Short mmCIF file of C-alpha atoms in Angstrom, two decimals:
data_model
loop_
_atom_site.label_atom_id
_atom_site.label_comp_id
_atom_site.label_asym_id
_atom_site.label_seq_id
_atom_site.Cartn_x
_atom_site.Cartn_y
_atom_site.Cartn_z
CA PRO A 52 102.11 113.08 182.86
CA LEU A 53 105.14 115.17 181.95
CA ASP A 54 105.40 118.46 183.84
CA LEU A 55 106.50 120.84 181.08
CA ASP A 56 106.97 123.69 183.54
CA ASN A 57 109.66 121.84 185.45
CA ILE A 58 111.85 120.23 182.78
CA SER A 59 115.48 120.53 183.79
CA SER A 60 117.78 122.12 181.24
CA ASP A 61 120.12 119.15 181.62
CA GLY A 62 117.61 117.15 179.60
CA SER A 63 117.86 114.15 181.92
CA ILE A 64 114.15 113.40 181.52
CA PHE A 65 114.72 112.51 177.86
CA GLU A 66 116.53 109.21 178.25
CA ASN A 67 117.04 108.56 174.53
CA GLY A 68 118.43 111.97 173.63
CA ASP A 69 117.23 115.36 172.55
CA PHE A 70 115.13 114.14 169.63
CA GLN A 71 112.40 113.20 172.12
CA ALA A 72 112.25 116.78 173.34
CA LEU A 73 111.18 118.02 169.90
CA ALA A 74 107.75 116.46 170.41
CA PHE A 75 106.98 118.61 173.45
CA PRO A 76 105.83 122.25 173.41
CA ILE A 77 108.94 123.63 175.08
CA SER A 78 110.69 126.86 174.15
CA ALA A 79 113.57 126.95 171.68
CA ALA A 80 115.78 128.40 174.42
CA LEU A 81 115.09 125.45 176.70
CA TYR A 82 115.67 123.03 173.84
CA LEU A 83 119.08 124.57 173.12
CA ALA A 84 119.99 124.31 176.82
CA ILE A 85 119.08 120.61 176.77
CA ALA A 86 121.11 120.03 173.60
CA ALA A 87 124.08 121.92 175.04
CA ALA A 88 123.99 119.84 178.23
CA HIS A 89 123.99 116.58 176.27
CA ALA A 90 126.70 117.80 173.89
CA ALA A 91 128.88 118.85 176.82
CA VAL A 92 128.87 115.27 178.08
CA GLU A 93 130.15 114.00 174.73
CA VAL A 94 132.77 116.75 174.48
CA ARG A 95 134.12 115.87 177.93
CA LYS A 96 134.43 112.23 176.92
CA ALA A 97 136.19 113.25 173.70
CA ASP A 98 138.63 115.46 175.61
CA GLY A 99 139.48 112.59 177.96
CA PRO A 100 139.67 108.85 177.33
CA LEU A 101 138.39 108.83 173.75
CA ARG A 102 141.06 111.31 172.61
CA THR A 103 143.77 109.12 174.15
CA ILE A 104 142.43 106.05 172.35
CA ALA A 105 141.91 107.83 169.03
CA GLY A 106 145.33 109.42 168.86
CA PRO A 107 146.05 112.24 166.41
CA LEU A 108 143.43 112.94 163.73
CA PRO A 109 145.22 115.35 161.35
CA HIS A 110 143.00 117.32 159.01
CA PRO A 111 143.63 117.35 155.25
CA SER A 112 144.38 120.43 153.16
CA GLY A 113 141.50 121.55 150.98
CA PRO A 114 141.43 122.17 147.23
CA GLY A 115 143.43 125.22 146.18
CA LEU A 116 145.84 124.94 149.11
CA PRO A 117 149.44 123.64 148.92
CA GLY A 118 149.27 119.87 148.90
CA GLY A 119 145.49 120.02 148.74
CA ALA A 120 143.23 117.54 146.99
CA LYS A 121 141.84 118.26 143.52
CA ARG A 122 138.27 117.67 144.72
CA LEU A 123 136.50 118.50 147.96
CA ARG A 124 135.79 115.26 149.83
CA ILE A 125 132.36 115.18 151.46
CA GLY A 126 131.52 112.46 153.94
CA TYR A 127 127.95 111.57 154.93
CA MET A 128 127.21 109.55 158.07
CA SER A 129 123.81 107.97 158.70
CA THR A 130 122.15 105.03 160.40
CA ASP A 131 119.19 105.30 158.02
CA LEU A 132 120.41 104.48 154.52
CA GLY A 133 117.86 101.75 153.87
CA ASP A 134 114.07 101.69 154.03
CA HIS A 135 113.83 104.89 156.06
CA PRO A 136 112.75 108.47 155.22
CA VAL A 137 116.39 109.59 155.03
CA GLY A 138 117.26 106.72 152.71
CA HIS A 139 114.24 107.61 150.60
CA GLN A 140 115.59 111.11 149.88
CA ALA A 141 118.82 109.75 148.33
CA TRP A 142 120.30 112.89 146.72
CA PHE A 143 123.96 111.74 146.79
CA TRP A 144 124.12 111.32 143.01
CA ALA A 145 123.40 115.04 142.51
CA HIS A 146 126.93 116.24 143.43
CA ASN A 147 129.21 117.48 140.67
CA ASP A 148 131.77 114.68 140.29
CA ALA A 149 134.33 117.08 138.84
CA ARG A 150 134.33 119.11 142.05
CA PHE A 151 133.31 116.71 144.80
CA GLN A 152 134.11 113.19 145.91
CA VAL A 153 131.30 111.78 148.04
CA VAL A 154 132.01 109.10 150.64
CA ILE A 155 129.12 107.49 152.53
CA PHE A 156 129.62 105.98 155.98
CA ALA A 157 126.56 103.73 156.36
CA LEU A 158 126.03 103.00 160.05
CA ASN A 159 123.72 100.06 159.48
CA TRP A 160 123.72 96.88 157.44
CA ASP A 161 122.00 96.00 154.17
CA ASP A 162 118.29 95.64 154.98
CA GLY A 163 117.55 94.06 151.62
CA SER A 164 115.59 97.08 150.44
CA PHE A 165 115.65 98.90 147.13
CA TRP A 166 116.78 102.00 149.04
CA TRP A 167 119.98 100.45 150.38
CA THR A 168 120.98 99.35 146.89
CA ASN A 169 119.96 102.73 145.50
CA CYS A 170 122.10 104.66 147.98
CA SER A 171 125.12 102.37 147.52
CA ARG A 172 125.09 102.91 143.76
CA MET A 173 125.08 106.70 143.98
CA VAL A 174 128.79 106.96 144.76
CA ALA A 175 131.93 105.57 143.17
CA PRO A 176 132.96 101.98 143.92
CA GLY A 177 134.75 101.85 147.25
CA ASP A 178 133.14 105.05 148.53
CA PHE A 179 130.12 103.39 150.18
CA LEU A 180 131.34 101.98 153.49
CA ALA A 181 128.96 99.79 155.50
CA LEU A 182 130.33 99.97 159.06
CA GLY A 183 127.39 98.57 161.03
CA LYS A 184 125.51 99.76 164.07
CA PRO A 185 127.19 102.41 166.27
CA GLY A 186 128.13 101.07 169.69
CA ARG A 187 127.82 97.46 168.56
CA ASP A 188 129.74 97.09 165.31
CA VAL A 189 131.69 100.33 165.27
CA THR A 190 132.93 102.47 168.18
CA PRO A 191 133.02 106.27 168.27
CA VAL A 192 136.79 106.13 167.93
CA GLY A 193 136.65 103.57 165.13
CA LEU A 194 134.23 105.74 163.18
CA ALA A 195 136.34 108.86 163.74
CA GLN A 196 139.43 107.02 162.50
CA ALA A 197 137.54 105.72 159.44
CA VAL A 198 136.43 109.27 158.56
CA ASN A 199 139.87 110.72 159.13
CA SER A 200 141.62 107.99 157.14
CA ARG A 201 139.57 108.97 154.10
CA GLN A 202 140.78 112.57 154.51
CA ILE A 203 137.26 114.00 154.57
CA HIS A 204 137.07 117.81 154.26
CA VAL A 205 133.37 118.25 155.10
CA LEU A 206 131.69 115.70 157.39
CA ILE A 207 127.88 115.72 157.45
CA THR A 208 125.73 113.85 159.93
CA LEU A 209 122.23 112.96 158.72
CA ASN A 210 121.08 111.86 162.18
CA GLY A 211 121.07 114.95 164.35
CA TRP A 212 120.04 113.69 167.78
CA THR A 213 118.05 110.72 166.43
CA SER A 214 118.81 107.15 167.47
CA GLY A 215 122.35 106.09 166.58
CA ASN A 216 123.58 109.69 166.40
CA GLN A 217 127.29 110.34 165.95
CA VAL A 218 127.70 113.24 168.38
CA ASP A 219 130.41 111.34 170.27
CA THR A 220 132.40 110.78 167.07
CA MET A 221 131.98 114.38 165.94
CA ALA A 222 133.23 115.63 169.29
CA LEU A 223 136.60 114.07 168.33
CA ARG A 224 136.71 116.41 165.28
CA PRO A 225 137.79 113.88 162.62
CA ALA A 226 137.20 116.48 159.86
CA PRO A 227 137.96 120.20 159.59
CA ILE A 228 134.35 121.20 158.80
CA GLN A 229 131.44 119.39 160.42
CA VAL A 230 127.79 119.87 159.50
CA GLU A 231 124.34 118.81 160.70
CA TYR A 232 121.72 118.20 158.03
CA MET A 233 118.36 116.54 157.35
CA GLY A 234 117.88 113.95 160.13
CA SER A 235 116.26 116.24 162.70
CA HIS A 236 115.78 119.98 162.67
CA ASP A 237 117.54 120.90 165.90
CA SER A 238 120.88 122.13 167.19
CA LEU A 239 123.52 119.65 168.30
CA GLY A 240 124.32 122.11 171.07
CA SER A 241 128.01 122.76 170.53
CA MET A 242 130.30 124.22 167.86
CA VAL A 243 132.86 121.67 168.97
CA VAL A 244 130.53 119.07 167.50
CA ALA A 245 129.20 120.92 164.42
CA ASP A 246 130.21 124.13 162.71
CA LEU A 247 127.23 124.52 160.40
CA PHE A 248 123.52 123.73 160.37
CA VAL A 249 121.81 123.53 156.96
CA THR A 250 118.37 125.15 156.85
CA ASP A 251 116.26 127.73 155.02
CA ARG A 252 114.56 130.98 156.00
CA ILE A 253 111.15 129.36 156.53
CA ALA A 254 112.28 126.39 158.62
CA THR A 255 114.59 128.61 160.66
CA PRO A 256 113.60 132.30 160.65
CA ALA A 257 116.39 134.80 161.23
CA ASP A 258 115.25 135.51 164.78
CA PHE A 259 115.80 131.82 165.64
CA ALA A 260 119.54 131.95 164.90
CA ASP A 261 120.33 132.52 168.58
CA TYR A 262 118.83 129.12 169.42
CA PHE A 263 121.49 127.23 167.46
CA ALA A 264 125.05 126.69 168.62
CA GLU A 265 126.06 126.22 164.99
CA ARG A 266 126.35 128.87 162.31
CA LEU A 267 123.29 128.69 160.05
CA LEU A 268 123.88 127.80 156.41
CA VAL A 269 120.68 129.19 154.87
CA VAL A 270 119.95 127.84 151.39
CA PRO A 271 117.25 129.01 148.95
CA PRO A 272 114.49 128.13 148.55
CA SER A 273 114.35 124.99 150.73
CA PHE A 274 116.92 122.89 152.58
CA PHE A 275 114.84 119.77 151.96
CA ILE A 276 115.89 118.09 148.73
CA ASN A 277 114.91 114.70 147.36
CA GLU A 278 115.06 112.60 144.22
CA TYR A 279 111.35 111.84 143.87
CA ALA A 280 111.46 112.92 140.23
CA HIS A 281 113.46 109.71 139.64
CA SER A 282 112.12 107.09 142.04
CA ARG A 283 108.53 108.39 142.15
CA ALA A 284 108.10 109.90 138.71
CA HIS A 285 104.89 107.88 138.27
CA VAL A 286 103.12 109.38 141.29
CA PRO A 287 101.78 112.78 140.10
CA ALA A 288 100.04 111.44 136.98
CA ALA A 289 98.71 108.35 138.79
CA ALA A 290 97.47 110.45 141.71
CA ASP A 291 95.74 112.91 139.36
CA ALA A 292 94.06 110.09 137.47
CA LEU A 293 92.89 108.50 140.71
CA PHE A 294 91.59 111.82 142.02
CA GLU A 295 89.68 112.44 138.79
CA GLY A 296 88.16 108.97 138.89
CA HIS A 297 90.07 107.49 135.96
CA SER A 298 90.92 104.21 137.64
CA ASP A 299 91.41 102.57 134.24
CA MET A 300 94.31 104.96 133.58
CA ALA A 301 95.90 104.53 137.01
CA PRO A 302 94.60 101.50 138.89
CA PRO A 303 94.70 102.38 142.58
CA PRO A 304 96.50 100.16 145.08
CA LYS A 305 94.40 97.47 146.65
CA SER A 306 91.52 99.00 148.57
CA SER A 307 92.51 97.22 151.78
CA GLY A 308 95.07 99.99 152.26
CA VAL A 309 92.28 102.47 153.01
CA PRO A 310 90.79 102.16 156.52
CA PRO A 311 87.07 101.23 156.49
CA GLU A 312 86.18 104.37 158.44
CA VAL A 313 87.80 106.46 155.71
CA ALA A 314 86.37 104.42 152.84
CA ALA A 315 82.85 104.78 154.23
CA VAL A 316 83.11 108.57 154.23
CA GLN A 317 84.68 108.61 150.76
CA ASN A 318 81.93 106.40 149.34
CA ARG A 319 79.31 108.97 150.28
CA GLY A 320 81.30 111.87 148.88
CA GLY A 321 82.71 113.15 152.17
CA VAL A 322 85.99 114.88 152.95
CA VAL A 323 89.06 113.01 154.18
CA ALA A 324 91.70 114.82 156.20
CA CYS A 325 94.94 113.04 157.02
CA ASN A 326 98.18 113.16 158.93
CA PHE A 327 100.78 110.53 158.05
CA ASN A 328 103.40 111.43 160.63
CA GLN A 329 104.61 109.12 163.34
CA LEU A 330 102.05 109.35 166.11
CA PHE A 331 104.48 110.67 168.73
CA LYS A 332 104.33 114.01 166.90
CA LEU A 333 100.66 114.50 167.84
CA ASP A 334 99.87 116.45 171.01
CA PRO A 335 96.55 116.36 172.94
CA PRO A 336 95.34 119.88 171.98
CA THR A 337 95.86 119.10 168.29
CA LEU A 338 94.00 115.80 168.58
CA ARG A 339 91.10 117.50 170.37
CA GLY A 340 90.96 120.11 167.62
CA TRP A 341 90.75 117.44 164.93
CA LEU A 342 88.03 115.57 166.82
CA ARG A 343 86.08 118.81 167.24
CA LEU A 344 86.38 119.34 163.49
CA LEU A 345 84.97 115.87 162.79
CA ARG A 346 82.01 116.52 165.07
CA ARG A 347 81.27 119.77 163.25
CA VAL A 348 81.56 118.15 159.80
CA PRO A 349 79.54 114.89 159.86
CA ASP A 350 80.75 113.84 156.40
CA ALA A 351 84.46 114.01 157.25
CA ALA A 352 87.02 111.43 158.35
CA MET A 353 90.55 111.59 159.76
CA TRP A 354 93.16 109.18 158.35
CA LEU A 355 96.21 108.33 160.45
CA LEU A 356 98.98 105.73 160.26
CA GLN A 357 99.68 102.89 162.68
CA LEU A 358 103.10 104.28 163.56
CA PRO A 359 103.33 102.57 165.95
CA ALA A 360 100.42 100.13 165.78
CA SER A 361 100.32 99.95 169.57
CA ALA A 362 99.25 103.61 169.73
CA GLU A 363 95.95 103.08 167.91
CA ALA A 364 94.11 101.60 170.90
CA ARG A 365 95.17 104.46 173.16
CA LEU A 366 94.22 107.11 170.63
CA ARG A 367 90.80 105.51 170.17
CA ILE A 368 90.24 105.64 173.92
CA PHE A 369 91.30 109.29 173.86
CA ALA A 370 88.83 110.01 171.02
CA ARG A 371 86.01 108.13 172.73
CA GLU A 372 86.52 110.03 175.98
CA ASP A 373 86.62 113.31 174.08
CA ASP A 374 83.34 112.41 172.34
CA LEU A 375 81.71 111.67 175.70
CA ALA A 376 82.99 114.90 177.21
CA SER A 377 81.67 116.86 174.24
CA ALA A 378 78.30 115.11 174.34
CA SER A 379 77.87 115.85 178.05
CA ALA A 380 78.77 119.50 177.45
CA SER A 381 76.30 119.95 174.58
CA PRO A 382 73.12 120.30 176.71
CA ARG A 383 74.82 122.99 178.79
CA ARG A 384 75.73 124.88 175.61
CA ASP A 385 72.17 124.56 174.33
CA ARG A 386 70.70 126.00 177.53
CA ALA A 387 73.24 128.82 177.50
CA SER A 388 72.30 129.69 173.92
CA GLY A 389 68.56 129.60 174.66
CA ARG A 390 67.83 126.69 172.34
CA GLY A 391 66.59 124.41 175.10
CA ARG A 392 66.17 120.67 174.93
CA GLY A 393 64.69 120.69 171.44
CA GLY A 394 67.59 122.54 169.77
CA ARG A 395 70.44 120.90 167.90
CA GLY A 396 73.70 122.25 169.26
CA LEU A 397 77.03 122.22 167.46
CA HIS A 398 77.96 118.90 169.06
CA ALA A 399 74.54 117.27 169.01
CA SER A 400 75.86 114.27 167.08
CA ALA A 401 78.70 113.63 169.54
CA SER A 402 77.75 110.37 171.18
CA PRO A 403 79.80 107.20 171.54
CA GLN A 404 77.99 105.82 168.48
CA GLU A 405 77.82 108.97 166.33
CA GLY A 406 80.82 111.01 167.46
CA ALA A 407 84.23 111.54 165.94
CA GLU A 408 85.91 108.33 167.08
CA GLY A 409 84.01 106.23 164.54
CA ARG A 410 85.42 108.35 161.70
CA VAL A 411 89.08 108.08 162.67
CA GLY A 412 90.85 105.41 160.62
CA PHE A 413 94.32 103.90 160.90
CA SER A 414 96.24 102.09 158.16
CA GLY A 415 99.48 100.13 158.14
CA ARG A 416 102.49 100.50 155.91
CA VAL A 417 102.12 100.08 152.16
CA GLY A 418 104.88 99.32 149.65
CA TRP A 419 106.82 102.39 148.59
CA GLN A 420 105.75 102.04 144.95
CA ASP A 421 102.09 102.43 145.96
CA HIS A 422 101.85 104.37 149.17
CA LEU A 423 101.85 107.90 147.71
CA VAL A 424 99.23 107.04 145.13
CA LEU A 425 97.11 105.50 147.87
CA LYS A 426 97.51 108.55 150.11
CA ALA A 427 96.45 110.80 147.23
CA ARG A 428 92.91 109.67 148.02
CA ALA A 429 92.96 112.11 150.95
CA ASN A 430 91.60 115.62 150.35
CA LEU A 431 93.65 117.62 152.85
CA SER A 432 96.76 116.96 154.94
CA LEU A 433 96.69 118.54 158.41
CA ASP A 434 100.17 119.13 159.79
CA SER A 435 101.12 118.55 163.42
CA PRO A 436 101.89 122.01 164.82
CA VAL A 437 104.36 121.16 167.61
CA PHE A 438 106.49 118.88 165.42
CA ASN A 439 105.91 119.70 161.74
CA SER A 440 106.02 117.14 158.94
CA HIS A 441 109.34 116.31 157.36
CA THR A 442 109.45 113.54 154.74
CA SER A 443 105.73 112.90 155.19
CA GLY A 444 105.04 116.50 154.15
CA VAL A 445 107.11 116.10 150.99
CA ASP A 446 105.21 112.88 150.28
CA MET A 447 101.82 114.58 150.43
CA LEU A 448 102.83 117.53 148.25
CA TRP A 449 104.35 115.19 145.66
CA ALA A 450 101.07 113.25 145.65
CA GLY A 451 99.15 116.48 145.00
CA VAL A 452 97.44 116.66 148.41
CA PRO A 453 97.34 120.22 149.81
CA MET A 454 98.76 120.67 153.28
CA LEU A 455 97.60 123.02 156.02
CA THR A 456 100.47 123.81 158.36
CA LEU A 457 101.21 126.30 161.10
CA PRO A 458 104.54 127.92 162.02
CA GLY A 459 105.21 127.89 165.73
CA GLU A 460 107.78 128.71 168.39
CA THR A 461 109.12 125.20 168.99
CA MET A 462 112.32 123.94 167.36
CA SER A 463 110.51 121.73 164.85
CA SER A 464 107.64 124.04 163.96
#
């Protein structure tokens, strides 16, 4: 088990970068220290051999300045412009073409999805550049030179510290203004890497500003934009019809998408709670709280996703052990409350056969045209408090499912 009290501020325990650290209940101050330590490594590389290889990267003049461009050139970099939550947001078309030229540096290849095609068509011909996977198809220097050659004024990374991040490229400063946005809600740890961090007053309260190396660009009312009104315009009406039982008006997706444990509770008029985040965002205290809730509400189920599928078996073992622990504790609670052997305590139904584990269901991925309508069959979305929902939260609200969330003291809560 991870010893949270003895995590070094150099972040060395998180082998794949700072994004892993967001899933642990560590302080924002410690998270910033970890990010700063990782960023410092990339800055040192940029100040040494990478700078020599890259050569000069002169910055362009902005609009309104002598020799400046007529439009502000904005460059977006991302490894996730296909079938991925970032690719699903796809807001690039919303820029004012008279004022901005948008250039996309796609750091992956065409995955054959609707989303790749959708993103590529949102900018002018020649302004969607598929450069391939960082470190394999394109080097940090090569990416920096590509950005600089397009004379980008504002360079925005949509990765943060997630896999394939461009912190090494940004440390070379290929653009005069560099910004972190969308991919992960955390500081990159150095103003050499990023000048601005896009957020809002709820996601990043004013008293959290000291835990970002970047200057906060606070936008009203929410930093999280999407284009669901275009690609998912059918969802609200279909979800409402499904919720109201008008299946003839909005035929639901095939029933195999609903786990049998969930379907059984729904068929008898029970309540279905859900969380459709990746499972690494769930911490043991939260899981125990949900299982306790299921034991207190016999006609309730919890619906999770198989993200990844390999986690389901381990979570079922966790739930089964928690059921057994609760069942063994119930007689002690009964005696303490004076109800004796004949009383029915709060957890009297918690046995391996009748406890919470049998009402936890997992489902796989469903096609993007159907998945929000399918998920609208849930009654309540329970957020993960250490690492709050991102795209999955937007999904549930668009599908008309209320969400219960909790602000916290970690970087992603």
